[in-house]
Structures are given as structure tokens and as C-alpha cells.
mmCIF file of C-alpha atoms in Angstrom:
data_model
loop_
_atom_site.group_PDB
_atom_site.id
_atom_site.type_symbol
_atom_site.label_atom_id
_atom_site.label_comp_id
_atom_site.label_asym_id
_atom_site.label_seq_id
_atom_site.Cartn_x
_atom_site.Cartn_y
_atom_site.Cartn_z
ATOM 1 C CA UNK A 1 25.266 42.919 -5.684
ATOM 2 C CA UNK A 2 25.219 39.316 -5.810
ATOM 3 C CA UNK A 3 26.737 37.074 -3.262
ATOM 4 C CA UNK A 4 27.383 33.204 -3.120
ATOM 5 C CA UNK A 5 28.977 30.946 -0.514
ATOM 6 C CA UNK A 6 30.901 28.233 -2.229
ATOM 7 C CA UNK A 7 31.402 25.165 0.098
ATOM 8 C CA UNK A 8 34.040 22.102 -0.769
ATOM 9 C CA UNK A 9 34.404 19.018 1.258
ATOM 10 C CA UNK A 10 34.302 16.101 -1.786
ATOM 11 C CA UNK A 11 38.233 15.377 -0.978
ATOM 12 C CA UNK A 12 41.027 16.182 1.400
ATOM 13 C CA UNK A 13 40.620 19.423 1.933
ATOM 14 C CA UNK A 14 37.566 21.407 3.626
ATOM 15 C CA UNK A 15 37.445 24.559 1.494
ATOM 16 C CA UNK A 16 35.041 27.588 1.855
ATOM 17 C CA UNK A 17 34.915 30.881 0.073
ATOM 18 C CA UNK A 18 32.540 33.758 -0.223
ATOM 19 C CA UNK A 19 32.388 35.362 -4.008
ATOM 20 C CA UNK A 20 30.878 38.506 -4.965
ATOM 21 C CA UNK A 21 29.981 39.821 -8.123
ATOM 22 C CA UNK A 22 32.776 37.947 -9.585
ATOM 23 C CA UNK A 23 35.776 38.554 -6.768
ATOM 24 C CA UNK A 24 36.574 36.223 -4.301
ATOM 25 C CA UNK A 25 35.982 38.358 -0.942
ATOM 26 C CA UNK A 26 37.305 35.749 1.599
ATOM 27 C CA UNK A 27 38.676 32.043 1.729
ATOM 28 C CA UNK A 28 39.669 29.723 3.520
ATOM 29 C CA UNK A 29 41.143 25.687 2.427
ATOM 30 C CA UNK A 30 42.655 23.450 4.223
ATOM 31 C CA UNK A 31 43.550 20.115 3.916
ATOM 32 C CA UNK A 32 42.230 17.838 6.316
ATOM 33 C CA UNK A 33 41.889 14.598 4.945
ATOM 34 C CA UNK A 34 39.061 13.268 7.581
ATOM 35 C CA UNK A 35 37.037 15.550 9.863
ATOM 36 C CA UNK A 36 35.206 17.655 7.581
ATOM 37 C CA UNK A 37 31.926 17.592 9.536
ATOM 38 C CA UNK A 38 33.598 19.344 12.609
ATOM 39 C CA UNK A 39 35.977 22.059 10.522
ATOM 40 C CA UNK A 40 32.979 22.993 8.111
ATOM 41 C CA UNK A 41 30.819 25.121 10.173
ATOM 42 C CA UNK A 42 32.936 27.092 11.856
ATOM 43 C CA UNK A 43 34.668 27.455 9.225
ATOM 44 C CA UNK A 44 32.575 29.169 7.413
ATOM 45 C CA UNK A 45 30.702 31.170 10.484
ATOM 46 C CA UNK A 46 34.291 32.735 9.818
ATOM 47 C CA UNK A 47 34.160 33.992 6.792
ATOM 48 C CA UNK A 48 32.552 37.953 6.719
ATOM 49 C CA UNK A 49 29.081 38.081 7.674
ATOM 50 C CA UNK A 50 29.240 34.538 9.134
ATOM 51 C CA UNK A 51 29.156 33.430 5.337
ATOM 52 C CA UNK A 52 25.448 34.371 5.314
ATOM 53 C CA UNK A 53 25.087 34.810 1.077
ATOM 54 C CA UNK A 54 22.836 35.772 -1.416
ATOM 55 C CA UNK A 55 23.229 31.846 -3.505
ATOM 56 C CA UNK A 56 25.277 28.800 -2.185
ATOM 57 C CA UNK A 57 27.288 26.804 -4.803
ATOM 58 C CA UNK A 58 29.111 23.159 -3.278
ATOM 59 C CA UNK A 59 31.259 20.747 -4.600
ATOM 60 C CA UNK A 60 28.389 17.476 -5.487
ATOM 61 C CA UNK A 61 31.980 15.056 -6.699
ATOM 62 C CA UNK A 62 33.315 12.836 -7.332
ATOM 63 C CA UNK A 63 35.639 11.966 -4.189
ATOM 64 C CA UNK A 64 35.249 10.879 -0.498
ATOM 65 C CA UNK A 65 32.012 9.374 -0.243
ATOM 66 C CA UNK A 66 31.775 11.358 3.809
ATOM 67 C CA UNK A 67 32.796 14.252 3.022
ATOM 68 C CA UNK A 68 30.262 14.934 -0.481
ATOM 69 C CA UNK A 69 27.507 14.112 2.085
ATOM 70 C CA UNK A 70 28.651 16.341 4.634
ATOM 71 C CA UNK A 71 29.242 19.657 2.322
ATOM 72 C CA UNK A 72 25.921 17.999 0.233
ATOM 73 C CA UNK A 73 24.233 18.452 3.617
ATOM 74 C CA UNK A 74 25.399 21.876 4.882
ATOM 75 C CA UNK A 75 24.330 24.183 2.028
ATOM 76 C CA UNK A 76 20.878 22.479 1.547
ATOM 77 C CA UNK A 77 20.417 23.585 5.249
ATOM 78 C CA UNK A 78 21.884 26.619 5.120
ATOM 79 C CA UNK A 79 20.200 26.983 1.549
ATOM 80 C CA UNK A 80 16.529 26.179 3.665
ATOM 81 C CA UNK A 81 17.359 28.255 6.649
ATOM 82 C CA UNK A 82 18.146 31.497 4.321
ATOM 83 C CA UNK A 83 15.641 31.003 2.037
ATOM 84 C CA UNK A 84 18.396 31.001 -0.281
ATOM 85 C CA UNK A 85 18.757 28.434 -3.676
ATOM 86 C CA UNK A 86 21.777 25.981 -3.893
ATOM 87 C CA UNK A 87 23.553 24.343 -6.706
ATOM 88 C CA UNK A 88 26.189 22.043 -7.191
ATOM 89 C CA UNK A 89 29.658 21.841 -9.464
ATOM 90 C CA UNK A 90 32.032 18.721 -10.250
ATOM 91 C CA UNK A 91 34.907 18.045 -8.591
ATOM 92 C CA UNK A 92 36.634 17.070 -12.306
ATOM 93 C CA UNK A 93 35.924 20.996 -13.086
ATOM 94 C CA UNK A 94 36.453 22.418 -10.063
ATOM 95 C CA UNK A 95 39.762 21.347 -10.883
ATOM 96 C CA UNK A 96 39.366 21.659 -14.621
ATOM 97 C CA UNK A 97 38.721 25.236 -14.225
ATOM 98 C CA UNK A 98 41.875 26.616 -11.995
ATOM 99 C CA UNK A 99 44.075 23.900 -14.176
ATOM 100 C CA UNK A 100 42.832 26.162 -17.710
ATOM 101 C CA UNK A 101 45.186 28.541 -17.482
ATOM 102 C CA UNK A 102 48.084 26.430 -17.178
ATOM 103 C CA UNK A 103 47.494 26.919 -21.470
ATOM 104 C CA UNK A 104 46.762 23.284 -22.887
ATOM 105 C CA UNK A 105 44.167 23.452 -25.005
ATOM 106 C CA UNK A 106 43.089 19.995 -23.474
ATOM 107 C CA UNK A 107 44.062 18.536 -19.556
ATOM 108 C CA UNK A 108 43.137 15.544 -17.779
ATOM 109 C CA UNK A 109 41.816 15.716 -14.722
ATOM 110 C CA UNK A 110 42.824 12.190 -12.526
ATOM 111 C CA UNK A 111 41.281 12.126 -8.517
ATOM 112 C CA UNK A 112 41.856 9.394 -6.193
ATOM 113 C CA UNK A 113 39.205 7.094 -5.914
ATOM 114 C CA UNK A 114 38.162 3.886 -3.884
ATOM 115 C CA UNK A 115 39.282 0.176 -4.133
ATOM 116 C CA UNK A 116 42.330 1.726 -6.093
ATOM 117 C CA UNK A 117 40.923 3.172 -9.146
ATOM 118 C CA UNK A 118 40.844 6.515 -10.283
ATOM 119 C CA UNK A 119 38.579 9.304 -11.502
ATOM 120 C CA UNK A 120 39.068 10.428 -14.736
ATOM 121 C CA UNK A 121 38.120 12.964 -17.007
ATOM 122 C CA UNK A 122 39.642 14.783 -19.749
ATOM 123 C CA UNK A 123 38.413 18.381 -20.642
ATOM 124 C CA UNK A 124 39.401 21.518 -23.193
ATOM 125 C CA UNK A 125 40.258 24.450 -21.706
ATOM 126 C CA UNK A 126 38.675 27.151 -24.159
ATOM 127 C CA UNK A 127 36.489 27.234 -22.865
ATOM 128 C CA UNK A 128 35.965 25.120 -20.752
ATOM 129 C CA UNK A 129 33.819 21.746 -21.636
ATOM 130 C CA UNK A 130 34.229 17.677 -20.770
ATOM 131 C CA UNK A 131 36.186 15.849 -23.733
ATOM 132 C CA UNK A 132 34.818 12.694 -22.409
ATOM 133 C CA UNK A 133 31.887 11.606 -19.415
ATOM 134 C CA UNK A 134 33.528 10.626 -15.755
ATOM 135 C CA UNK A 135 34.857 7.028 -14.918
ATOM 136 C CA UNK A 136 36.155 4.956 -11.994
ATOM 137 C CA UNK A 137 38.970 3.159 -13.409
ATOM 138 C CA UNK A 138 42.149 0.931 -12.474
ATOM 139 C CA UNK A 139 44.922 3.583 -13.050
ATOM 140 C CA UNK A 140 46.504 1.974 -16.260
ATOM 141 C CA UNK A 141 42.900 1.492 -17.735
ATOM 142 C CA UNK A 142 43.046 5.137 -16.277
ATOM 143 C CA UNK A 143 45.735 5.657 -18.137
ATOM 144 C CA UNK A 144 44.900 4.712 -21.679
ATOM 145 C CA UNK A 145 42.152 6.889 -20.952
ATOM 146 C CA UNK A 146 43.308 10.118 -20.654
ATOM 147 C CA UNK A 147 46.644 10.559 -23.647
ATOM 148 C CA UNK A 148 46.754 13.882 -22.288
ATOM 149 C CA UNK A 149 49.859 15.426 -21.745
ATOM 150 C CA UNK A 150 49.093 17.377 -18.048
ATOM 151 C CA UNK A 151 46.978 15.628 -15.625
ATOM 152 C CA UNK A 152 45.579 17.664 -13.035
ATOM 153 C CA UNK A 153 44.221 16.246 -9.695
ATOM 154 C CA UNK A 154 45.612 13.865 -6.157
ATOM 155 C CA UNK A 155 45.543 11.050 -9.482
ATOM 156 C CA UNK A 156 47.875 12.830 -11.035
ATOM 157 C CA UNK A 157 50.618 10.765 -10.217
ATOM 158 C CA UNK A 158 49.579 7.531 -10.692
ATOM 159 C CA UNK A 159 48.097 8.194 -13.382
ATOM 160 C CA UNK A 160 51.502 9.561 -15.330
ATOM 161 C CA UNK A 161 53.337 7.130 -13.642
ATOM 162 C CA UNK A 162 51.720 3.388 -15.297
ATOM 163 C CA UNK A 163 51.338 5.709 -18.106
ATOM 164 C CA UNK A 164 54.533 6.112 -18.269
ATOM 165 C CA UNK A 165 54.570 9.717 -19.736
ATOM 166 C CA UNK A 166 53.310 13.617 -18.858
ATOM 167 C CA UNK A 167 52.927 16.009 -16.596
ATOM 168 C CA UNK A 168 51.799 15.437 -13.307
ATOM 169 C CA UNK A 169 50.077 18.428 -11.289
ATOM 170 C CA UNK A 170 48.699 17.237 -8.184
ATOM 171 C CA UNK A 171 46.071 19.546 -6.767
ATOM 172 C CA UNK A 172 42.683 19.353 -4.868
ATOM 173 C CA UNK A 173 39.596 21.780 -5.632
ATOM 174 C CA UNK A 174 38.899 24.746 -3.874
ATOM 175 C CA UNK A 175 36.034 26.458 -2.912
ATOM 176 C CA UNK A 176 37.387 29.739 -4.561
ATOM 177 C CA UNK A 177 38.418 28.810 -7.559
ATOM 178 C CA UNK A 178 34.617 27.597 -8.834
ATOM 179 C CA UNK A 179 34.667 31.765 -9.614
ATOM 180 C CA UNK A 180 36.743 30.341 -12.689
ATOM 181 C CA UNK A 181 33.874 27.691 -13.671
ATOM 182 C CA UNK A 182 31.279 28.650 -16.302
ATOM 183 C CA UNK A 183 27.556 29.002 -15.861
ATOM 184 C CA UNK A 184 26.730 26.008 -16.871
ATOM 185 C CA UNK A 185 29.438 23.617 -15.627
ATOM 186 C CA UNK A 186 28.293 25.954 -11.890
ATOM 187 C CA UNK A 187 24.432 24.758 -11.986
ATOM 188 C CA UNK A 188 24.104 20.977 -11.545
ATOM 189 C CA UNK A 189 21.365 19.597 -8.549
ATOM 190 C CA UNK A 190 23.246 19.694 -5.370
ATOM 191 C CA UNK A 191 22.826 15.886 -5.690
ATOM 192 C CA UNK A 192 26.081 12.940 -5.081
ATOM 193 C CA UNK A 193 28.236 12.665 -8.084
ATOM 194 C CA UNK A 194 29.811 9.513 -6.842
ATOM 195 C CA UNK A 195 31.366 8.922 -9.643
ATOM 196 C CA UNK A 196 31.230 4.337 -9.076
ATOM 197 C CA UNK A 197 28.425 2.005 -8.491
ATOM 198 C CA UNK A 198 27.271 1.266 -4.341
ATOM 199 C CA UNK A 199 29.996 -0.775 -2.828
ATOM 200 C CA UNK A 200 26.983 -3.418 -1.686
ATOM 201 C CA UNK A 201 25.568 -5.163 -4.610
ATOM 202 C CA UNK A 202 21.813 -6.693 -3.925
ATOM 203 C CA UNK A 203 22.140 -10.618 -3.341
ATOM 204 C CA UNK A 204 21.199 -12.645 -6.943
#
């Protein structure tokens, strides 16, 4: 048997799950907005066996700069302490994986980003695979970049409103949803995916 601890703090949700041999053993999911650092470790400790697992899977972003770093720091620390491997996945793929069951051949994912922009990416659903690169765009440009009728994520309402057509599904990544990720999308390096450049620019 192989048990994985999944940590997802990249967005407004603070979410953990234990997955063993393709089944969800336990999960906890709260939309906290802020305060992931205070919530995460007690959430893990409350899982069966204190969350102890044979491997760790963590959401690397894009999303909240602080949330991404909280999840990665916890995943790396636990992996080091337990002597187990840690891998990453994208919050965009996590949302697309849970949306694939809706029956659409291709979907758009839109998450609220920084400075009024949206993180956007398109996915094929069968099999799940990205159809475009991750981008951070103003809503009007995001709407032009995502033609799919169904859009999922915290920024879906904004994108659909800017486009004037389509169906928005407000959704955040959920740790337990990682069970639907194909192996290729669940074996990323445990490094931040910020989705846009740093706000601070070096002086010319």
C-alpha cells in the first residue's frame, strides 16, 4: 500500500487529504482566505496517523504568493523529517482534473491573480492535458485567450463577464481532487509556480 499526503494552500482554500491506493482516506477543506500558516499544521495533525505518508504532493501555484510558499515550506519540511519524496502539481491542473467529469472536451481555467489580472489556461479533458501555456492577463485579454464554453475557477465569473458568453463555475483547488490528476501532472518539482513576473523590478 502507498499513502500520499496532499497539501493545497495556493489559493483561498486550506486543504489537505490522505490518498491511499487510489482512494481518499481522509480530507479537510476550509476556505480561509488568509491564515494558511496557522491552519495547515493542525489540519494535517488531525488526519489519521497525524498525516504520516509515504510521499507528499503539494500545490505549487499559481495563486497567492504567501499561500504557495506556506504549502511548499510545509511539504518540504515534512518530507525531510519523514524521509519521503515530495512532488508538485499546478492549481490549474487540479481544478481541471475535477472539472473533467463535467463532460466537456475542452475547458478553460481562470484563477484570480494579482493586480487585477487572471491566471488562465486551457485543458483537454480526455485525457487531461494542457492545451495552452499558463498566462496572467487582464480580464479582456483573458477572455480572448479562452474560447471554451465552460470556465472553471475563482476567476471564471470575471472571464465570462468580460467575454459576454459562456458558463462560469466558481471553484478552488481541493487537495482530495489530486486523486484525479494523471501521473504526468502530479510529478512536478516542488517549486513555486507564480504565473507572472515579480512585482519589484530592478532599477534601469
